[in-house]
Coordinates of C-alpha atoms in Angstrom, one line a residue:
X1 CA 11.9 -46.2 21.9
X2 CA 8.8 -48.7 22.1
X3 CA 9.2 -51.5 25.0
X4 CA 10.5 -54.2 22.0
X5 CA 13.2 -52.3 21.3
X6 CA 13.8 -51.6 25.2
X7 CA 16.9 -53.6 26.6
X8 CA 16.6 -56.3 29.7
X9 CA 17.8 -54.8 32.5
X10 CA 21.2 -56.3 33.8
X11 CA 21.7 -57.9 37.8
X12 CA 22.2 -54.8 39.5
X13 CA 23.8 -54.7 43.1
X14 CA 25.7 -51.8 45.0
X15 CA 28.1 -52.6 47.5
X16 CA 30.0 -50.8 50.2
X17 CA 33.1 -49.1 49.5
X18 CA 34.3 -47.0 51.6
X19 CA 33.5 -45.5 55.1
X20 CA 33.3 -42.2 55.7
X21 CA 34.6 -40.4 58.9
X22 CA 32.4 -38.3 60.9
X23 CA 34.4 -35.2 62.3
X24 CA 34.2 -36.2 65.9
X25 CA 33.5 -39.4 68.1
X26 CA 29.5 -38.7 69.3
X27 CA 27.7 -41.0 72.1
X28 CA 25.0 -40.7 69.6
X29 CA 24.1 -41.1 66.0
X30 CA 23.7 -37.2 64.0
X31 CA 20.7 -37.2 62.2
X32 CA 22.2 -36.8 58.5
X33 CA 19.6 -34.5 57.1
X34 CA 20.9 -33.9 53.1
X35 CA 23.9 -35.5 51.2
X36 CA 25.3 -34.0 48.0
X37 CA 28.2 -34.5 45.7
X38 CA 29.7 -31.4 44.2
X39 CA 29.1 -30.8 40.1
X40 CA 32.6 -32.0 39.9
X41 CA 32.9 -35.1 41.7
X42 CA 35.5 -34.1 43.9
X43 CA 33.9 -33.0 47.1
X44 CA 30.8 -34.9 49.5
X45 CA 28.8 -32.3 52.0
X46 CA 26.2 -33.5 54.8
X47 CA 24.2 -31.5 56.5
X48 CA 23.8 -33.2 60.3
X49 CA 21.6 -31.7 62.6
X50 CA 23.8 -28.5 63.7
X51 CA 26.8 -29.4 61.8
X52 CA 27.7 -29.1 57.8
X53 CA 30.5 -31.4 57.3
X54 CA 32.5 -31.4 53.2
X55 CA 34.9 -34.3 52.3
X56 CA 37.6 -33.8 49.3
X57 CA 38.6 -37.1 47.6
X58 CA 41.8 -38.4 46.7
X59 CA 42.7 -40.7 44.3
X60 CA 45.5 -43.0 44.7
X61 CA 47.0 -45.7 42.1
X62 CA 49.3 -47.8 44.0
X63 CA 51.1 -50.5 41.6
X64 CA 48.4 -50.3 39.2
X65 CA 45.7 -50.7 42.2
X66 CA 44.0 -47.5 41.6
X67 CA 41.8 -46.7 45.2
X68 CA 39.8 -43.3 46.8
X69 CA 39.7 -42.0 49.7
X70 CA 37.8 -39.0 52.1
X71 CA 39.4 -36.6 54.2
X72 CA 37.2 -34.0 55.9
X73 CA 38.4 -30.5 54.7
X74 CA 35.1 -28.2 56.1
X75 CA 33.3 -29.1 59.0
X76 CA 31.5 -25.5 59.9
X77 CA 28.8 -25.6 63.4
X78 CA 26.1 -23.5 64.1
X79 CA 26.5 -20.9 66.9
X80 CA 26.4 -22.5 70.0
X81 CA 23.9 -19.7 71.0
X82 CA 21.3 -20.2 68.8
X83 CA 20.4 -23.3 70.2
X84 CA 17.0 -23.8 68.2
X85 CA 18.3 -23.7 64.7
X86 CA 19.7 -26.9 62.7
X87 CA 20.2 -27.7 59.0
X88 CA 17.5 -29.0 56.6
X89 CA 18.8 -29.1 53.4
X90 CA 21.9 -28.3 51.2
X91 CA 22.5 -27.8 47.6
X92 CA 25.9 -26.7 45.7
X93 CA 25.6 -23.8 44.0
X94 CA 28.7 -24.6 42.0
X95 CA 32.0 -26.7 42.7
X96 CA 33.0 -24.7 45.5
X97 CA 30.2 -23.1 46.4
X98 CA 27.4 -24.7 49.1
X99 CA 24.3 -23.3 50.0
X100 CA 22.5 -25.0 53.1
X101 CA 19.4 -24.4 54.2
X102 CA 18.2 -23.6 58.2
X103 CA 15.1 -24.5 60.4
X104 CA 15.4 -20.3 61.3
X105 CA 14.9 -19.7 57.4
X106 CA 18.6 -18.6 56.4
X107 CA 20.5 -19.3 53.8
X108 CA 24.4 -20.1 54.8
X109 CA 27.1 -19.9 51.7
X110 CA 29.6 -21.9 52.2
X111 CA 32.7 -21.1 50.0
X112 CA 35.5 -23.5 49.8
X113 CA 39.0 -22.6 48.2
X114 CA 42.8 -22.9 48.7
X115 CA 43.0 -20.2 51.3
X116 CA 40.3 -21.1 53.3
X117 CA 36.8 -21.3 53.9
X118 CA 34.1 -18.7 54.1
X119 CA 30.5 -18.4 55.7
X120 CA 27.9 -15.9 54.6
X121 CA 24.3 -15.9 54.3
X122 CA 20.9 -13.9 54.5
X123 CA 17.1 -14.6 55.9
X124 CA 15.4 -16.1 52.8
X125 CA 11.8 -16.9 54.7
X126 CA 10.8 -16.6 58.6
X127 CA 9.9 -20.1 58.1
X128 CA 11.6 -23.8 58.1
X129 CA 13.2 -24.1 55.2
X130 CA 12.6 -27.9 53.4
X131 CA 14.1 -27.3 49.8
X132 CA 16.4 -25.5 48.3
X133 CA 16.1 -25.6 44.7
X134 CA 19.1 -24.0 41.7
X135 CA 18.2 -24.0 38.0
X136 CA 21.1 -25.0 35.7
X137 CA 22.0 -21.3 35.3
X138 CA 22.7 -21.1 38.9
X139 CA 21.0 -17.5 38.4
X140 CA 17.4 -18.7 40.5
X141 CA 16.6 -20.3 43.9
X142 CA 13.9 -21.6 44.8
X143 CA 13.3 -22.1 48.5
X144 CA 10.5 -24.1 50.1
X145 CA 9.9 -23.4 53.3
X146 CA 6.5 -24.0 56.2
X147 CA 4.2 -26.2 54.9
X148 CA 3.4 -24.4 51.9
X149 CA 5.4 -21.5 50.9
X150 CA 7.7 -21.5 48.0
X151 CA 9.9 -18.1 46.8
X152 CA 12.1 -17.2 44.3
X153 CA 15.4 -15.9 44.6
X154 CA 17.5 -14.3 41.8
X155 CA 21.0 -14.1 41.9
X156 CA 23.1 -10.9 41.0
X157 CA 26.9 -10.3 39.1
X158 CA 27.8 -9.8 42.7
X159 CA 26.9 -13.0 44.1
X160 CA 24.2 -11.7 46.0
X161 CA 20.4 -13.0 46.2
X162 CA 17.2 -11.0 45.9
X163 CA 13.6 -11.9 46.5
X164 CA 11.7 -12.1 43.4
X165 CA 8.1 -13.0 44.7
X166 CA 6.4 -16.1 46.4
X167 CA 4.4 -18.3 44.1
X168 CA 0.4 -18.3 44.6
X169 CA -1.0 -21.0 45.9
X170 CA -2.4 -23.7 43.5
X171 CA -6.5 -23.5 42.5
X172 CA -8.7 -26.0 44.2
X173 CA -8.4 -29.2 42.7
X174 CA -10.0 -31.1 45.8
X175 CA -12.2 -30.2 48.7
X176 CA -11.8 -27.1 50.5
X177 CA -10.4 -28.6 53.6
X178 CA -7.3 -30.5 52.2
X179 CA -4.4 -29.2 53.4
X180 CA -2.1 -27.2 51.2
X181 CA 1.6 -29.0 51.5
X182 CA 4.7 -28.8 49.2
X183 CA 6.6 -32.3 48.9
X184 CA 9.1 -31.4 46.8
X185 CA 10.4 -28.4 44.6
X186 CA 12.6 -28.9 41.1
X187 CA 13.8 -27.2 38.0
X188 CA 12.7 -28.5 34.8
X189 CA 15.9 -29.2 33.2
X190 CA 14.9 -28.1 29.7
X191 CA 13.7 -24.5 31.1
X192 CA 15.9 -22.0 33.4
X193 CA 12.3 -20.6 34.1
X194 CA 10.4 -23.7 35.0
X195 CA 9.7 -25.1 38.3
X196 CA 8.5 -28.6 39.2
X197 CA 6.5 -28.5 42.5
X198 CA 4.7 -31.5 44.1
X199 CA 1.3 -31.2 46.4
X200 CA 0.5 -33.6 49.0
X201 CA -2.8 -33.2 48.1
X202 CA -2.8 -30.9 44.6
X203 CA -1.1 -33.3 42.2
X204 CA 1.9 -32.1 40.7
X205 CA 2.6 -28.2 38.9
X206 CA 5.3 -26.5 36.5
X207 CA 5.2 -23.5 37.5
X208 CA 6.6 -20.2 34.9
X209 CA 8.3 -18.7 38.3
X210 CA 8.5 -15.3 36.1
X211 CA 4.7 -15.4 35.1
X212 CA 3.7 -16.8 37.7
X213 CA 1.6 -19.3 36.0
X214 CA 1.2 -23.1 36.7
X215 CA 0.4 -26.1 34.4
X216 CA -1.0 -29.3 35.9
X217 CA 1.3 -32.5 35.2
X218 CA -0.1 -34.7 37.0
X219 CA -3.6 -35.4 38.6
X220 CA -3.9 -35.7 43.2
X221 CA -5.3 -39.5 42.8
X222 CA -1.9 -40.1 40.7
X223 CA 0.8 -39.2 42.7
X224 CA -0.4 -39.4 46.0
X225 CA -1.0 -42.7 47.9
X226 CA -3.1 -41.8 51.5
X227 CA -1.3 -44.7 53.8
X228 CA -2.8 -44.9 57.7
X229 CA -1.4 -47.8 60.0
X230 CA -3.4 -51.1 59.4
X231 CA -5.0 -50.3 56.1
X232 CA -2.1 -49.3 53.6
X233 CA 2.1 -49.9 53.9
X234 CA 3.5 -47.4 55.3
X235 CA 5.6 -46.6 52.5
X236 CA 4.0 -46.2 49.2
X237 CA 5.1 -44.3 46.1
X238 CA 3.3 -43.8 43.0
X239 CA 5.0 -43.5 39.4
X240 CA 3.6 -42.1 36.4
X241 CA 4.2 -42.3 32.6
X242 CA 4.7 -38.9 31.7
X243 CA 3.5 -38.8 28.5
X244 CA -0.4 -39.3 29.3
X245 CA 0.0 -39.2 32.9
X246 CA -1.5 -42.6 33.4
X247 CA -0.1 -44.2 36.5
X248 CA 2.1 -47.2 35.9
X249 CA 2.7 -48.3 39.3
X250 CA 2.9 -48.1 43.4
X251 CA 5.5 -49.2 45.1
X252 CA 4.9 -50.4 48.5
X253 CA 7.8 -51.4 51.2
X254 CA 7.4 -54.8 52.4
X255 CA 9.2 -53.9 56.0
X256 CA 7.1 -51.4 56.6
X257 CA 3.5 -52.5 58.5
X258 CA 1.9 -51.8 61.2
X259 CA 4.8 -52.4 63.9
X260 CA 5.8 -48.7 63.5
X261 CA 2.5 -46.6 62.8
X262 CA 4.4 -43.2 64.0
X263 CA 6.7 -43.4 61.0
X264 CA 4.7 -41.8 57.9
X265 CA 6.2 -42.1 54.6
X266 CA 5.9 -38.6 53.6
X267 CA 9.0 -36.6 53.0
X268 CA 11.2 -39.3 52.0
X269 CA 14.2 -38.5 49.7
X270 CA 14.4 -40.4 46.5
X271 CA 15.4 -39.8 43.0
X272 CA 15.4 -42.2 39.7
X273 CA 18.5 -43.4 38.5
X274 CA 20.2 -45.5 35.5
X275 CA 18.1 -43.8 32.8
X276 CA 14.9 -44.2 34.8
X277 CA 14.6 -47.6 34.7
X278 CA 15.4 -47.3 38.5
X279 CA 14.0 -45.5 42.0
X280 CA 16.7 -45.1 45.0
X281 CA 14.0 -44.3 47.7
X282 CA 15.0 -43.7 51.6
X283 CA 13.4 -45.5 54.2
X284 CA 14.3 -45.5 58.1
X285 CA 17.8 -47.3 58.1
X286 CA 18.0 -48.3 54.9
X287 CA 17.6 -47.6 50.8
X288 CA 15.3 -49.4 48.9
X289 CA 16.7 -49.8 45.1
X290 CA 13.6 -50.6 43.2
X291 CA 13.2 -51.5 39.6
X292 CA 10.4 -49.1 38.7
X293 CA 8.2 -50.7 35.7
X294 CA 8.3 -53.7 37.4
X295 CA 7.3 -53.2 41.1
X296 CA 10.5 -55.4 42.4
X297 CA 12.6 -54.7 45.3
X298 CA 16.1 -55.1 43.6
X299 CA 18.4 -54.3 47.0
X300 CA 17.7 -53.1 50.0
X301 CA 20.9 -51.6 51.7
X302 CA 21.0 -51.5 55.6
X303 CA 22.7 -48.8 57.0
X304 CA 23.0 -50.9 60.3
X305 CA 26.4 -52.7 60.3
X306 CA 24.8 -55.2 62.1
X307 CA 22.3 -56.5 58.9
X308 CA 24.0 -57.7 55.7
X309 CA 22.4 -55.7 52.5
X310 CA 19.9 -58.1 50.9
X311 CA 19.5 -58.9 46.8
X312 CA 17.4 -59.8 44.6
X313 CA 18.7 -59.8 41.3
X314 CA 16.5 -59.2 38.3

């Protein structure tokens, strides 16, 4: 579809719904590490700090007023003697079925059902895990863990994982001394065999996790924006046309100056939504909605209570 045929994009604006409760009273805010909604819509797991915490909706039509609702049904806590390990990351495996990363490098399944709920796991690096990864088989995990390490898991009839291999390290594309960092690890969704992984410094790779062979996607100087306080925004995030790979545009958070140079922008969550035409992108204490093409702030939402959510509507 050319860009005549493309259609305007309408006022888009997200609003508050619903509240959801936290298992306990705290004197202090959990740091909410992932958030995921099962393949079926019905459940909503966090991973905060120490704690994994699943809500189940309900559904209620009162009079012809139909309304949801969350009740916690799972909220499992790390050992209270392994003090140094917390939760990274989560993904669900399948409806039912959660698997949630660890700073200590395991893998905890979390298995939800009628009778209960159950907790295994296994050691999938000795390092920090930072992605966990499932093609649309469910049948192979990639974990990224460290700065730079990334393995493959394959799952068995038995529901079981086994280590495959690591994936090599990408060929030099810049100078010798750039450090070698993963940003981000996903399946191609038109190959069960194809992994997407992002380099802070190496551009952007589809890896064949069975070969072991890697295609460039994307060039360093197009997906990475350098940022230091004082001479760029903090936040800055580069989109590409994927078709030639030219860049089509940065998009730079106007809150976000010199007022807080320890905050980097690196390791952000964000995904595009709404058929691509927009970017959801995390900042600290908020979510920037941004129309992508056109380098426009559509909504910022504050998670303080205290802020309203600002609009602009495009």
């Amino acid at each position: 579809m050319d860009a005549s045929q493309e259609s305007e994009p309408s006022s888009l604006r997200y609003e508050k719904v619903y509240d959801l409760p936290l298992s306990e009273p705290s004197t202090y805010s959990p740091l909410l590490r992932a958030l995921a909604f099962s393949p079926d819509g019905h459940h909503l797991a966090g991973a905060f700090d120490r704690t994994v915490t699943v809500w189940r909706l309900s559904q209620h039509d009162d009079d012809g007023n139909p309304s949801e609702s969350w009740k916690i049904m799972v909220n499992y806590r790390l050992d209270e003697r392994a003090k140094e390990e917390e939760f990274t990351c989560l993904v669900w495996a399948r409806s039912g079925v959660l698997l949630v990363g660890a700073s200590t490098g395991d893998v905890k399944m979390v298995t939800l059902n009628n009778e209960g709920t159950t907790v295994n796991g296994f050691q999938a690096t000795k390092l920090s895990i930072k992605y966990l990864a499932l093609n649309s088989e469910q049948s192979l995990l990639a974990v990224a863990a460290g700065e730079d390490e990334v393995v493959i898991w394959a799952a068995s009839e038995t529901g079981s994982w086994s280590k495959l291999h690591r994936l090599p390290d990408p060929g030099t594309r810049l100078a010798r001394d750039e450090v070698l960092e993963v940003t981000f690890i996903g399946w191609h969704g038109t190959g069960k065999d194809s992994l997407v992984v992002s380099y802070l410094h190496h551009g952007v790779l589809s890896w064949n996790v069975f070969l072991k062979d890697a295609q460039g996607l994307l060039n360093p100087d197009k997906v990475f924006v350098r940022s230091s306080p004082g001479f760029m925004s903090q936040a800055a995030l580069t989109t590409t046309q994927s078709r030639n790979q030219d860049k089509l545009n940065s998009l730079h958070d106007p809150d976000s100056g010199a007022s807080k140079p320890q905050i980097t922008h690196r390791a952000r969550p964000g995904e595009f939504v709404h058929q691509g035409q927009f970017y959801l992108g995390a900042g600290v204490g908020k979510i920037n909605l941004w129309h992508a093409a056109r380098n426009i702030r559509a909504q910022r939402l504050v998670l303080s209570v205290s802020q309203p959510p600002s609009t602009s509507l495009i």
